[in-house]
Every structure is written in C-alpha cells, then in structure tokens.
Amino acid sequence: MAQLGLDAVDTQRWPINDLASPAGIAMLNTLREELGRDGWCTLPSFLTAAALARLAGEAEALSGRAWPGIDRATPYYGKIDPDLPADLPDDHPRCRTSPRNMAQVAYDQIPGDNALRHLYQSQVMPDFLAAVLEPPPFFPMACPYQVVNISVMNDSGSQNWHFDGAQFSTTLMLQKPEQGGVFECVPQLRSRGDQNYAGVGRVMDGDRSGVVPVEVDARTLMIFRGELSLHRVSPVAGPRKRLLVIFHYDTTPGLMGPHVVNQALYGPRVERQT
C-alpha cells in the first residue's frame, strides 16, 4: 500500500505538522524571508529517503502515460493584453514563442492508492502553504486532471519562458536528469502596472544578465511566486528523465480547470470523457 501521506515528509527537519512549535515558527520565518526576498523558497530533503524511492519509482512507472501537449508557447500562453492593439507585430513578446518539450501525467491517470495522492490530500499541506504565503486558507482543487500532475522531461525536454497565471506554484522534485533541466528565473521582471515587454523581449533574445539559475535537488519542495517573474526549465540532456510533481491548491473551494486548458495539456481523451 502507498499510504504515505505525511509519513513521506521529514518532519524532524521540516515540522510542517507542528507550526506553532519553536522549530515550526523558526521554519516559517525563514521560508517567509526567502519568499519575500527571492520570490521562491526551497525545502531541501523535504521527503525522507525511503519516500523518495517510493515516489520516484511510482512516477517513473506512470511516465509512459504522460501527454506531450503543445510544443511551443508564448510567455503568456495566448492570453491577450486588452491595453494593446489586436494586430501586434510578430516580434512582440505576446506573439513570440519558445520551445516547450514536456509531457504531463494528469491526476485521473494516477492510481487511487498512489503515494502522491495521499501526500496531496493531507490537510497539513494546505495549512502549511497558507502559513508560509499568509493568504486566506487553501483548498484542494476539484478538477479531475489538474490536482496533481507529474511533469516528465526526456532527453532534450524543456519548458518555455513564461509567467504563471496562478498566485503561486508548489513543486516536488523526484528525479534530476544527468545534465540540464535547470529552473531559471528572472525575478520580478514585470509588475502589476508595467508589463515590461522590452525586458521580456531581451530575455527571449538571449540576454542572460538577469537570469538566476535555481538548482533544485531530488527530495526538494519548492514554493514559487511566478506571476511577475519570467521563468523556464533549460533543456535536459541524457537518458535519465526529469520528474517533477506539481501540486495545485487554490483559495477557492472546488475550483475546476478550464476545459480548453485541460484539452491542451492532457490530450484528446479529455474531450472524449466529457
């Protein structure tokens, strides 16, 4: 049985189940400081070694079910800026694409007894995230596809430069590739009042002066605010897959993912199942 849940977490190092303790308070203060300074915080060795072996093995076994989705995308995934004219030039960042070579295992493809489901469903996780991010309470999504995903990148896999649409993302690295597959970020490249299209264009042209590589080892949980920070995953090299779990929570109970997004991410079977 894969009844891991909270048992998968090294709670001696990361007391996410005891936030009011002195160790829990110190942990939260450190993570909030990192998040405020960098836009992300990491929890190395978040998983126990035994849990990593189980979770990585299960993810590897499921990786063949992953759907590749779209192969190129803009930093905005097609979202329109109402302040701009409709006939933008091809070299405008809203029109420019970069390669996206990754596949995703959807939540409905993950067996019910899988350890990843139990870890996600632990109430401790959303309570911990709310304590770090300090917004209203978080709730699990109700979407049958987006709740928990496994991102799979094979040799030459990558993710395009983009901004996130969600307030934050929570990821768990299960397996690093031999080379590449590095999370790269340009912190706070845009703001609520300034899209900074010139800056986005420079990054897409290859300007790396503001790019920060973030090495994330296996067993590491990462909390990231990606709405304003341009980011990508650099190309993977070598036969070992990059396996990353994405947990989706939201401040709205029972949230469903848009059908058009689910089709693009998880393939034509989504259409057949509706």
mmCIF file of C-alpha atoms in Angstrom, residues 95-263:
data_model
loop_
_atom_site.group_PDB
_atom_site.id
_atom_site.type_symbol
_atom_site.label_atom_id
_atom_site.label_comp_id
_atom_site.label_asym_id
_atom_site.label_seq_id
_atom_site.Cartn_x
_atom_site.Cartn_y
_atom_site.Cartn_z
ATOM 1 C CA CYS A 95 3.366 36.799 -30.206
ATOM 2 C CA ARG A 96 6.778 35.187 -29.742
ATOM 3 C CA THR A 97 7.055 31.553 -28.759
ATOM 4 C CA SER A 98 9.820 29.403 -27.336
ATOM 5 C CA PRO A 99 10.100 25.586 -27.264
ATOM 6 C CA ARG A 100 8.043 23.544 -24.840
ATOM 7 C CA ASN A 101 9.056 19.893 -24.796
ATOM 8 C CA MET A 102 7.472 18.286 -21.769
ATOM 9 C CA ALA A 103 4.686 15.856 -21.024
ATOM 10 C CA GLN A 104 2.325 15.633 -18.081
ATOM 11 C CA VAL A 105 0.599 12.804 -16.266
ATOM 12 C CA ALA A 106 -2.833 14.040 -15.175
ATOM 13 C CA TYR A 107 -4.427 13.402 -11.800
ATOM 14 C CA ASP A 108 -7.002 10.973 -13.165
ATOM 15 C CA GLN A 109 -4.163 8.811 -14.528
ATOM 16 C CA ILE A 110 -2.595 8.421 -11.076
ATOM 17 C CA PRO A 111 -3.984 5.350 -9.256
ATOM 18 C CA GLY A 112 -6.039 5.939 -6.134
ATOM 19 C CA ASP A 113 -3.546 4.168 -3.871
ATOM 20 C CA ASN A 114 -0.577 6.150 -5.208
ATOM 21 C CA ALA A 115 1.551 7.880 -2.582
ATOM 22 C CA LEU A 116 1.345 11.241 -4.363
ATOM 23 C CA ARG A 117 -2.414 11.360 -3.852
ATOM 24 C CA HIS A 118 -2.060 10.713 -0.144
ATOM 25 C CA LEU A 119 0.573 13.401 0.265
ATOM 26 C CA TYR A 120 -1.616 15.915 -1.580
ATOM 27 C CA GLN A 121 -4.732 15.034 0.389
ATOM 28 C CA SER A 122 -3.080 15.534 3.768
ATOM 29 C CA GLN A 123 -4.676 18.623 5.342
ATOM 30 C CA VAL A 124 -1.271 19.506 6.726
ATOM 31 C CA MET A 125 -0.046 20.546 3.267
ATOM 32 C CA PRO A 126 -2.561 23.346 2.517
ATOM 33 C CA ASP A 127 -2.332 24.538 6.119
ATOM 34 C CA PHE A 128 1.442 24.745 5.814
ATOM 35 C CA LEU A 129 1.277 26.608 2.491
ATOM 36 C CA ALA A 130 -1.200 29.108 3.902
ATOM 37 C CA ALA A 131 1.135 29.740 6.838
ATOM 38 C CA VAL A 132 4.078 30.410 4.514
ATOM 39 C CA LEU A 133 2.205 32.513 1.970
ATOM 40 C CA GLU A 134 -0.115 34.138 4.524
ATOM 41 C CA PRO A 135 -3.222 34.454 2.293
ATOM 42 C CA PRO A 136 -6.708 33.084 3.059
ATOM 43 C CA PRO A 137 -6.949 29.286 3.545
ATOM 44 C CA PHE A 138 -6.065 26.973 0.667
ATOM 45 C CA PHE A 139 -8.246 24.171 -0.638
ATOM 46 C CA PRO A 140 -7.606 21.194 -2.925
ATOM 47 C CA MET A 141 -8.810 21.635 -6.494
ATOM 48 C CA ALA A 142 -11.795 19.623 -7.693
ATOM 49 C CA CYS A 143 -10.504 19.318 -11.275
ATOM 50 C CA PRO A 144 -10.045 15.642 -12.188
ATOM 51 C CA TYR A 145 -6.965 16.496 -14.262
ATOM 52 C CA GLN A 146 -5.017 19.352 -12.666
ATOM 53 C CA VAL A 147 -4.988 18.453 -8.958
ATOM 54 C CA VAL A 148 -1.644 16.630 -9.019
ATOM 55 C CA ASN A 149 0.473 16.382 -12.153
ATOM 56 C CA ILE A 150 3.753 14.654 -12.902
ATOM 57 C CA SER A 151 5.891 16.676 -15.300
ATOM 58 C CA VAL A 152 8.063 14.404 -17.450
ATOM 59 C CA MET A 153 11.037 15.686 -19.447
ATOM 60 C CA ASN A 154 13.086 13.281 -21.515
ATOM 61 C CA ASP A 155 16.343 13.988 -23.335
ATOM 62 C CA SER A 156 16.055 17.473 -24.971
ATOM 63 C CA GLY A 157 12.977 18.255 -22.874
ATOM 64 C CA SER A 158 12.426 21.845 -21.753
ATOM 65 C CA GLN A 159 9.791 24.352 -20.707
ATOM 66 C CA ASN A 160 9.310 27.676 -22.456
ATOM 67 C CA TRP A 161 9.882 31.110 -20.933
ATOM 68 C CA HIS A 162 6.606 32.083 -19.269
ATOM 69 C CA PHE A 163 4.787 33.819 -16.457
ATOM 70 C CA ASP A 164 2.412 31.841 -14.253
ATOM 71 C CA GLY A 165 -1.292 32.584 -14.172
ATOM 72 C CA ALA A 166 -1.656 31.295 -10.607
ATOM 73 C CA GLN A 167 -0.609 33.162 -7.472
ATOM 74 C CA PHE A 168 1.971 30.519 -6.643
ATOM 75 C CA SER A 169 3.132 27.035 -7.539
ATOM 76 C CA THR A 170 4.190 24.130 -5.353
ATOM 77 C CA THR A 171 6.511 21.532 -6.853
ATOM 78 C CA LEU A 172 8.383 18.493 -5.624
ATOM 79 C CA MET A 173 11.475 17.259 -7.447
ATOM 80 C CA LEU A 174 11.627 13.472 -7.633
ATOM 81 C CA GLN A 175 14.411 12.938 -10.147
ATOM 82 C CA LYS A 176 17.012 15.189 -11.769
ATOM 83 C CA PRO A 177 18.436 14.473 -15.218
ATOM 84 C CA GLU A 178 22.135 13.885 -15.818
ATOM 85 C CA GLN A 179 22.511 17.382 -17.252
ATOM 86 C CA GLY A 180 20.353 20.442 -17.798
ATOM 87 C CA GLY A 181 16.765 20.677 -16.659
ATOM 88 C CA VAL A 182 17.635 23.698 -14.506
ATOM 89 C CA PHE A 183 14.918 26.027 -13.280
ATOM 90 C CA GLU A 184 15.851 29.526 -14.483
ATOM 91 C CA CYS A 185 14.155 32.716 -13.359
ATOM 92 C CA VAL A 186 14.287 36.466 -13.997
ATOM 93 C CA PRO A 187 12.843 37.752 -10.705
ATOM 94 C CA GLN A 188 10.196 40.471 -10.792
ATOM 95 C CA LEU A 189 10.687 41.219 -14.490
ATOM 96 C CA ARG A 190 7.248 42.783 -14.678
ATOM 97 C CA SER A 191 4.936 44.469 -12.178
ATOM 98 C CA ARG A 192 1.184 44.912 -11.787
ATOM 99 C CA GLY A 193 1.420 48.255 -13.544
ATOM 100 C CA ASP A 194 4.183 47.589 -16.079
ATOM 101 C CA GLN A 195 4.395 44.535 -18.327
ATOM 102 C CA ASN A 196 7.991 45.451 -19.307
ATOM 103 C CA TYR A 197 7.670 43.978 -22.777
ATOM 104 C CA ALA A 198 11.104 45.322 -23.694
ATOM 105 C CA GLY A 199 12.673 43.334 -20.864
ATOM 106 C CA VAL A 200 10.770 40.180 -21.804
ATOM 107 C CA GLY A 201 11.918 40.580 -25.394
ATOM 108 C CA ARG A 202 15.561 40.886 -24.342
ATOM 109 C CA VAL A 203 15.378 37.642 -22.368
ATOM 110 C CA MET A 204 13.817 35.861 -25.324
ATOM 111 C CA ASP A 205 16.616 37.271 -27.500
ATOM 112 C CA GLY A 206 19.147 35.527 -25.251
ATOM 113 C CA ASP A 207 20.050 38.230 -22.712
ATOM 114 C CA ARG A 208 21.016 36.319 -19.554
ATOM 115 C CA SER A 209 22.143 39.273 -17.451
ATOM 116 C CA GLY A 210 19.165 38.930 -15.120
ATOM 117 C CA VAL A 211 18.719 35.152 -15.264
ATOM 118 C CA VAL A 212 19.073 33.343 -11.938
ATOM 119 C CA PRO A 213 19.590 29.550 -12.107
ATOM 120 C CA VAL A 214 17.981 27.726 -9.182
ATOM 121 C CA GLU A 215 19.368 24.255 -8.563
ATOM 122 C CA VAL A 216 16.662 22.027 -7.120
ATOM 123 C CA ASP A 217 17.772 18.586 -5.980
ATOM 124 C CA ALA A 218 15.636 15.478 -5.675
ATOM 125 C CA ARG A 219 13.512 15.442 -2.489
ATOM 126 C CA THR A 220 13.172 19.259 -2.582
ATOM 127 C CA LEU A 221 9.836 21.049 -2.227
ATOM 128 C CA MET A 222 9.703 24.487 -3.855
ATOM 129 C CA ILE A 223 7.149 27.249 -3.367
ATOM 130 C CA PHE A 224 7.334 29.862 -6.116
ATOM 131 C CA ARG A 225 5.523 33.086 -6.958
ATOM 132 C CA GLY A 226 5.666 33.134 -10.747
ATOM 133 C CA GLU A 227 3.115 35.750 -11.759
ATOM 134 C CA LEU A 228 5.684 38.528 -12.130
ATOM 135 C CA SER A 229 8.896 36.540 -12.631
ATOM 136 C CA LEU A 230 9.715 35.156 -16.085
ATOM 137 C CA HIS A 231 10.955 31.573 -15.808
ATOM 138 C CA ARG A 232 11.665 28.387 -17.727
ATOM 139 C CA VAL A 233 13.352 24.971 -17.483
ATOM 140 C CA SER A 234 16.552 24.670 -19.523
ATOM 141 C CA PRO A 235 16.946 21.734 -21.953
ATOM 142 C CA VAL A 236 17.515 18.296 -20.440
ATOM 143 C CA ALA A 237 20.456 16.208 -21.651
ATOM 144 C CA GLY A 238 20.900 12.490 -21.084
ATOM 145 C CA PRO A 239 18.692 9.409 -20.792
ATOM 146 C CA ARG A 240 17.543 9.967 -17.204
ATOM 147 C CA LYS A 241 14.156 11.681 -17.048
ATOM 148 C CA ARG A 242 13.455 14.850 -15.123
ATOM 149 C CA LEU A 243 10.446 14.014 -12.926
ATOM 150 C CA LEU A 244 8.678 16.808 -11.065
ATOM 151 C CA VAL A 245 5.388 16.724 -9.176
ATOM 152 C CA ILE A 246 3.108 19.759 -9.338
ATOM 153 C CA PHE A 247 0.537 20.213 -6.560
ATOM 154 C CA HIS A 248 -2.379 22.578 -7.258
ATOM 155 C CA TYR A 249 -4.208 24.304 -4.420
ATOM 156 C CA ASP A 250 -6.386 27.418 -4.536
ATOM 157 C CA THR A 251 -8.137 29.897 -2.268
ATOM 158 C CA THR A 252 -11.456 28.964 -3.914
ATOM 159 C CA PRO A 253 -13.017 25.656 -2.815
ATOM 160 C CA GLY A 254 -13.946 23.226 -5.588
ATOM 161 C CA LEU A 255 -12.036 25.010 -8.352
ATOM 162 C CA MET A 256 -12.157 23.377 -11.798
ATOM 163 C CA GLY A 257 -9.608 23.855 -14.576
ATOM 164 C CA PRO A 258 -10.841 25.410 -17.858
ATOM 165 C CA HIS A 259 -11.787 22.719 -20.359
ATOM 166 C CA VAL A 260 -9.736 24.258 -23.173
ATOM 167 C CA VAL A 261 -6.647 24.227 -20.944
ATOM 168 C CA ASN A 262 -7.235 20.614 -19.955
ATOM 169 C CA GLN A 263 -7.521 19.606 -23.606
#
